[in-house]
XYZ file of C-alpha atoms in Angstrom:
426
model
C -23.332 -5.165 15.938
C -20.231 -7.018 14.741
C -17.316 -4.991 13.431
C -16.976 -5.191 9.649
C -13.758 -6.620 8.254
C -11.478 -3.632 7.595
C -9.380 -3.543 4.431
C -7.005 -0.578 4.245
C -5.261 0.165 0.944
C -2.346 2.598 1.096
C -1.565 4.290 -2.208
C -4.028 5.379 -4.897
C -1.940 4.655 -7.968
C -2.879 2.301 -10.786
C -2.982 -0.752 -8.515
C -4.384 0.871 -5.376
C -7.306 2.680 -6.972
C -8.218 -0.285 -9.176
C -8.291 -2.563 -6.129
C -10.289 -0.107 -4.002
C -12.813 0.346 -6.808
C -13.275 -3.382 -7.409
C -13.446 -4.340 -3.743
C -15.793 -1.436 -3.091
C -18.132 -2.611 -5.828
C -18.126 -6.162 -4.426
C -17.622 -6.606 -0.682
C -17.956 -2.893 0.096
C -21.314 -2.552 -1.610
C -22.645 -5.767 -0.076
C -21.605 -4.653 3.408
C -19.250 -7.578 3.986
C -16.243 -5.321 4.498
C -15.190 -1.738 5.025
C -12.753 -0.560 2.339
C -10.528 2.466 2.983
C -8.083 4.036 0.538
C -5.263 6.282 1.789
C -3.242 8.634 -0.402
C -1.279 11.843 0.130
C -2.917 13.418 -2.936
C -6.584 14.109 -3.584
C -6.561 12.961 -7.210
C -5.310 10.039 -9.256
C -3.598 10.182 -12.618
C -2.421 7.388 -14.880
C 1.295 7.218 -14.067
C 2.418 6.655 -17.693
C 0.973 10.152 -18.345
C 3.051 12.005 -15.743
C 5.489 13.267 -18.382
C 2.519 14.933 -20.134
C 1.544 16.799 -16.953
C 5.176 17.804 -16.504
C 5.305 19.211 -20.044
C 1.876 20.832 -19.747
C 0.357 18.898 -22.643
C -2.138 17.248 -20.278
C -3.841 19.815 -18.088
C -7.461 18.738 -18.462
C -9.190 18.133 -15.121
C -10.782 15.130 -16.801
C -7.364 13.425 -16.810
C -7.436 13.419 -12.998
C -9.770 11.217 -11.010
C -10.900 12.624 -7.664
C -10.455 10.077 -4.881
C -13.434 11.533 -3.014
C -15.692 11.278 -6.067
C -14.508 7.758 -6.889
C -15.003 6.654 -3.280
C -18.569 7.976 -3.124
C -19.510 6.187 -6.339
C -17.828 2.868 -5.551
C -18.571 2.203 -1.888
C -15.208 2.836 -0.235
C -13.816 5.567 2.018
C -10.927 7.900 1.246
C -8.507 9.254 3.827
C -5.931 11.897 2.825
C -2.524 11.247 4.308
C 0.871 9.617 3.920
C 1.875 6.507 5.834
C 4.713 7.170 8.272
C 4.728 4.052 10.465
C 3.364 0.530 10.728
C 2.525 -1.329 13.948
C 1.956 -4.963 13.052
C 1.200 -5.963 16.635
C -1.607 -3.421 17.030
C -2.579 -3.860 13.359
C -2.538 -0.141 12.732
C -0.781 2.402 10.541
C 0.205 5.967 11.384
C -0.525 8.774 8.946
C 1.782 11.781 8.962
C 0.248 15.234 9.546
C -1.187 16.999 6.499
C 0.669 20.305 6.257
C 0.073 23.318 3.994
C 3.080 24.746 2.082
C 2.897 27.671 4.522
C 3.560 25.261 7.391
C 0.024 25.265 8.783
C -1.057 21.831 10.036
C -4.388 20.904 8.453
C -4.688 17.422 9.954
C -2.698 16.078 12.884
C -1.030 12.679 12.944
C -3.661 9.935 12.887
C -3.830 6.166 13.367
C -5.882 3.815 11.242
C -6.598 0.208 12.233
C -6.897 -2.642 9.772
C -7.711 -6.339 9.516
C -6.007 -6.605 6.130
C -3.510 -4.038 4.876
C -2.526 -3.619 1.227
C 0.565 -1.514 0.564
C 0.598 -0.019 -2.921
C 2.842 2.985 -2.349
C 4.543 2.910 -5.741
C 8.125 3.862 -6.429
C 10.338 6.841 -7.110
C 13.449 7.534 -9.125
C 16.678 6.283 -7.541
C 19.484 8.831 -7.284
C 21.870 6.103 -6.014
C 23.269 8.607 -3.526
C 24.755 10.760 -6.301
C 26.040 14.006 -4.717
C 23.821 17.047 -5.266
C 20.930 15.259 -6.967
C 18.461 15.472 -4.059
C 19.225 19.170 -3.576
C 19.449 20.417 -7.154
C 17.286 18.143 -9.334
C 13.589 17.893 -10.080
C 11.690 14.606 -10.080
C 8.392 13.600 -11.696
C 7.472 10.637 -9.526
C 3.902 11.810 -8.879
C 1.366 14.465 -9.862
C 2.676 17.001 -7.342
C 6.203 16.625 -8.742
C 4.972 16.820 -12.340
C 2.972 19.992 -11.700
C 5.902 21.498 -9.820
C 8.199 20.837 -12.751
C 5.682 22.351 -15.163
C 5.505 25.547 -13.093
C 9.285 25.857 -13.259
C 9.362 24.957 -16.967
C 6.840 27.670 -17.917
C 8.590 30.344 -15.834
C 12.026 29.487 -17.225
C 10.570 29.395 -20.745
C 9.110 32.870 -20.247
C 12.435 34.115 -18.917
C 14.272 32.642 -21.923
C 11.770 34.267 -24.279
C 12.001 37.665 -22.606
C 15.803 37.642 -22.553
C 16.146 36.049 -25.978
C 18.104 33.182 -24.416
C 18.252 29.432 -24.841
C 16.662 27.225 -22.183
C 18.885 24.268 -21.271
C 17.226 21.174 -19.828
C 19.128 18.000 -18.947
C 17.308 14.758 -18.172
C 19.082 11.812 -16.537
C 17.549 8.460 -17.404
C 16.951 7.056 -20.871
C 14.090 4.770 -19.895
C 10.502 5.358 -20.952
C 9.941 8.298 -18.566
C 13.017 10.315 -19.515
C 12.743 9.554 -23.223
C 9.060 10.456 -23.426
C 9.569 13.590 -21.342
C 12.265 14.847 -23.730
C 9.888 14.472 -26.687
C 6.889 15.896 -24.818
C 8.770 19.070 -23.855
C 9.517 19.734 -27.519
C 5.873 19.057 -28.349
C 4.838 21.581 -25.671
C 7.008 24.274 -27.239
C 5.656 23.471 -30.715
C 2.089 23.832 -29.407
C 2.862 27.032 -27.480
C 4.203 28.598 -30.684
C 0.716 28.228 -32.198
C -0.639 30.688 -29.621
C 1.514 33.630 -30.759
C 4.281 33.160 -28.218
C 6.029 35.913 -30.087
C 7.808 36.432 -33.367
C 9.946 33.455 -32.568
C 9.540 30.827 -29.828
C 12.372 30.462 -27.309
C 15.136 28.027 -28.172
C 15.009 24.787 -26.231
C 18.093 22.630 -25.749
C 17.412 19.236 -24.206
C 20.131 16.739 -23.319
C 19.163 13.170 -22.445
C 21.793 11.335 -20.381
C 21.784 7.535 -20.145
C 24.386 5.593 -18.149
C 23.906 2.438 -20.241
C 24.913 1.814 -23.848
C 21.457 2.680 -25.261
C 18.193 4.375 -24.363
C 15.007 2.359 -23.765
C 16.956 -0.709 -22.577
C 13.731 -2.641 -21.902
C 12.938 -2.572 -25.651
C 14.715 -4.321 -28.541
C 17.834 -2.613 -29.899
C 16.005 -1.661 -33.092
C 13.525 0.431 -31.064
C 16.334 2.066 -29.075
C 18.140 3.056 -32.275
C 14.972 4.349 -33.955
C 13.932 6.315 -30.860
C 17.360 7.938 -30.566
C 17.250 8.888 -34.243
C 13.791 10.438 -33.770
C 14.847 12.393 -30.695
C 17.899 13.741 -32.469
C 15.723 14.731 -35.434
C 13.625 17.023 -33.210
C 16.710 18.516 -31.580
C 17.366 16.397 -28.492
C 21.015 15.605 -27.746
C 21.257 11.956 -26.653
C 24.333 10.892 -24.694
C 24.712 7.193 -23.850
C 27.341 5.631 -21.555
C 27.149 8.940 -19.686
C 27.610 8.249 -15.990
C 26.600 11.200 -13.805
C 28.918 11.766 -10.831
C 27.239 14.840 -9.357
C 24.821 17.755 -9.772
C 24.748 21.388 -8.705
C 22.629 24.477 -9.431
C 24.233 24.876 -12.854
C 24.150 21.351 -14.290
C 25.555 17.841 -14.123
C 29.084 16.507 -13.878
C 29.969 13.250 -15.640
C 32.546 10.725 -14.467
C 34.735 11.440 -17.493
C 34.995 15.086 -16.425
C 32.461 16.470 -18.899
C 30.114 19.152 -17.597
C 26.526 19.401 -18.871
C 25.092 22.884 -18.188
C 21.355 22.967 -17.485
C 18.938 25.485 -16.034
C 16.459 22.700 -15.310
C 17.799 19.352 -14.162
C 15.491 16.312 -14.116
C 16.344 12.961 -12.548
C 14.360 10.079 -14.076
C 16.815 7.214 -13.601
C 16.484 4.071 -11.541
C 13.596 2.752 -9.470
C 13.337 2.348 -5.715
C 10.565 2.017 -3.187
C 9.648 5.056 -1.067
C 12.005 5.550 1.877
C 9.200 4.824 4.361
C 9.554 1.059 3.738
C 12.861 1.165 5.632
C 10.988 2.390 8.713
C 8.861 -0.757 8.837
C 10.795 -2.797 11.398
C 11.292 -6.508 10.906
C 10.349 -6.675 7.228
C 12.637 -8.085 4.563
C 13.380 -5.631 1.769
C 14.986 -5.938 -1.631
C 18.126 -3.962 -2.432
C 15.966 -1.107 -3.741
C 13.757 -1.040 -0.650
C 10.857 -3.052 -2.065
C 8.850 -5.215 0.308
C 9.544 -8.898 -0.306
C 6.342 -10.857 -0.770
C 5.266 -14.412 -1.423
C 3.646 -15.312 -4.766
C 0.291 -14.685 -3.037
C 1.476 -11.061 -2.558
C 1.489 -11.485 1.231
C 4.531 -10.252 3.140
C 6.980 -12.960 4.163
C 6.469 -12.024 7.822
C 2.744 -11.264 8.028
C -0.269 -13.033 6.482
C -2.471 -9.964 6.952
C -0.322 -7.524 4.995
C -0.094 -7.514 1.213
C 2.061 -5.470 -1.144
C 1.599 -4.930 -4.868
C 2.867 -2.762 -7.682
C 6.263 -1.076 -7.738
C 6.821 -1.355 -3.973
C 6.557 -5.178 -3.999
C 9.226 -7.728 -4.886
C 8.358 -11.385 -5.538
C 11.660 -13.063 -4.730
C 10.648 -16.425 -6.217
C 9.776 -14.924 -9.592
C 10.595 -11.209 -9.941
C 8.568 -9.024 -12.308
C 9.380 -5.567 -13.656
C 7.940 -2.522 -11.833
C 5.525 -1.512 -14.619
C 1.948 -0.277 -14.833
C 0.979 -3.534 -16.543
C 2.209 -5.614 -13.595
C 0.532 -3.328 -11.039
C -2.804 -3.554 -12.819
C -2.700 -7.345 -13.028
C -1.769 -7.652 -9.354
C -4.709 -5.428 -8.394
C -7.062 -7.605 -10.420
C -5.581 -10.708 -8.785
C -6.188 -9.435 -5.249
C -9.637 -8.126 -6.167
C -10.522 -11.677 -7.185
C -9.034 -13.612 -4.270
C -9.142 -11.278 -1.246
C -12.940 -11.638 -0.754
C -12.528 -15.438 -0.680
C -9.604 -15.165 1.759
C -11.635 -12.929 4.076
C -14.222 -15.724 4.257
C -11.576 -18.362 5.019
C -10.717 -19.374 1.467
C -7.286 -19.933 -0.036
C -5.220 -17.350 -1.858
C -3.714 -18.241 -5.211
C -0.214 -17.302 -6.439
C 0.007 -14.347 -8.771
C 1.026 -15.135 -12.348
C 2.081 -12.311 -14.668
C 0.882 -12.435 -18.293
C 3.028 -10.245 -20.508
C 0.904 -8.208 -22.920
C 3.851 -6.434 -24.576
C 5.001 -2.843 -24.169
C 4.621 0.507 -25.913
C 6.456 3.839 -25.919
C 5.169 7.039 -27.550
C 7.343 10.075 -28.288
C 4.618 12.710 -28.332
C 3.112 13.106 -31.799
C 6.470 12.407 -33.402
C 6.678 8.606 -33.309
C 5.984 5.471 -31.310
C 6.841 1.799 -31.066
C 5.470 -1.263 -29.381
C 6.424 -4.874 -28.822
C 4.243 -7.954 -28.760
C 4.798 -10.544 -25.999
C 7.027 -12.555 -28.319
C 9.266 -9.551 -28.942
C 8.023 -8.585 -32.410
C 8.133 -4.821 -32.957
C 5.389 -2.640 -34.443
C 5.156 1.104 -35.049
C 7.674 3.578 -36.440
C 7.958 4.016 -40.200
C 6.468 6.671 -42.441
C 3.210 6.693 -40.440
C 5.216 8.002 -37.463
C 4.257 5.036 -35.321
C 0.555 5.837 -35.385
C -0.366 2.263 -34.412
C 1.854 2.350 -31.324
C 0.644 5.833 -30.384
C -2.966 4.699 -30.743
C -2.253 1.656 -28.539
C -0.790 3.991 -25.906
C -3.969 6.100 -26.029
C -6.164 2.988 -25.916
C -4.366 1.769 -22.780
C -5.177 5.091 -21.135
C -8.835 4.843 -22.196
C -8.959 1.262 -20.922
C -7.780 2.538 -17.543
C -10.478 5.254 -17.548
C -13.230 2.801 -18.511
C -12.139 0.394 -15.782
C -12.444 3.081 -13.111
C -15.378 5.079 -14.506
C -17.489 2.328 -16.020
C -18.728 2.227 -19.620
C -21.113 5.198 -19.602
C -18.896 7.632 -17.691
C -15.913 6.400 -19.716
C -17.683 7.316 -22.956
C -18.661 10.705 -21.532
C -15.029 11.256 -20.535
C -13.887 10.584 -24.107
C -16.511 13.013 -25.435
C -15.472 15.713 -22.961
C -11.826 15.323 -24.006
C -12.804 15.647 -27.657
C -14.905 18.775 -27.026
C -12.201 20.255 -24.833
C -9.907 20.509 -27.869
C -12.203 23.225 -29.263
C -12.332 25.227 -26.039
C -8.974 25.120 -24.280
C -5.383 25.512 -25.457
C -3.736 22.136 -26.132
C -0.827 23.076 -23.858
C -0.828 24.715 -20.437
C -0.047 28.404 -20.845
C -0.868 29.791 -17.384
């Protein structure tokens, strides 16, 4: 019996899971190819929601999609693991051992062969080599990081409450992640107060540090100004043109000599590809470690390897590392890869800007149309923008679950409000 064509997708983020699901439902289901998804986690979350997991305002299991469950329903295989090496000659990848926090090895190093490889390994915050950041700061680049931060946040909040102290949190990075996290942490404390935290909830002091002249630089200046005003109204201290020169266990140091004390230090600035891309010998990388690809999303050096999402860089026509781009690239490959497998031609990827949206918890939100026109804000507290943000999340769920399971998911979320606390308390 002839060997099926093997498509291996590394990374189960927005792009990776969407591609695995679509290819599984087409060439996987028909038996024309064997689709395998690899990820170091066992569950997928919508990356624009990571700040909610970090704050504890999204703890519902329904907000996580099990890779094993998704694979069984959509005709692809799931392998747990993290890519550690690539052998283009042998057409194989090496997966690092799976190790428990205790140090016990659960799975040894493994190799996985492919006929077509799709790298969708996402991105992480870029500390730019700033002294002390890697050792003393928390990141929220993935679900593990977000849950780890939430554990620390709840313990430090309890300590502040018990000792009648203020909890200082400093966040570096005034982009969408850092800005939304600052608002979501305040929302978490507001919600916790509803569950009789005590006579008085702990005091929370959040400082948002942005190296540039304004927060949310990807949005129009009017949105940046309105968002800063909203953050300051709920008690967040916003510092722009604040260049961080170092970090230690007690806070941040700025280049002008100012010291920002903080019990919890979060780094949410910059974007770079995972460090593993620099281990792939002979591949051209962008300055931030992204894999350079042709407009067809194939690597410059290898027709059988594709890259998409945050880890890919189209040198001829760069696009921003956003969820919107990743989703469109996944749809593009899902359409053309089956034809390419059968000898057809690939088509160049073309990005279609659908606008952008940012939501500051329940406090406010703004969005932009493709032409740059702004909506949201105002006396309705940006309800239109916040609803668009929610709708984008539901669209993602429906795409992966299908219509019926998507509707059930919405119903479960609605019922869950009456059963569980609206913020993680344990």
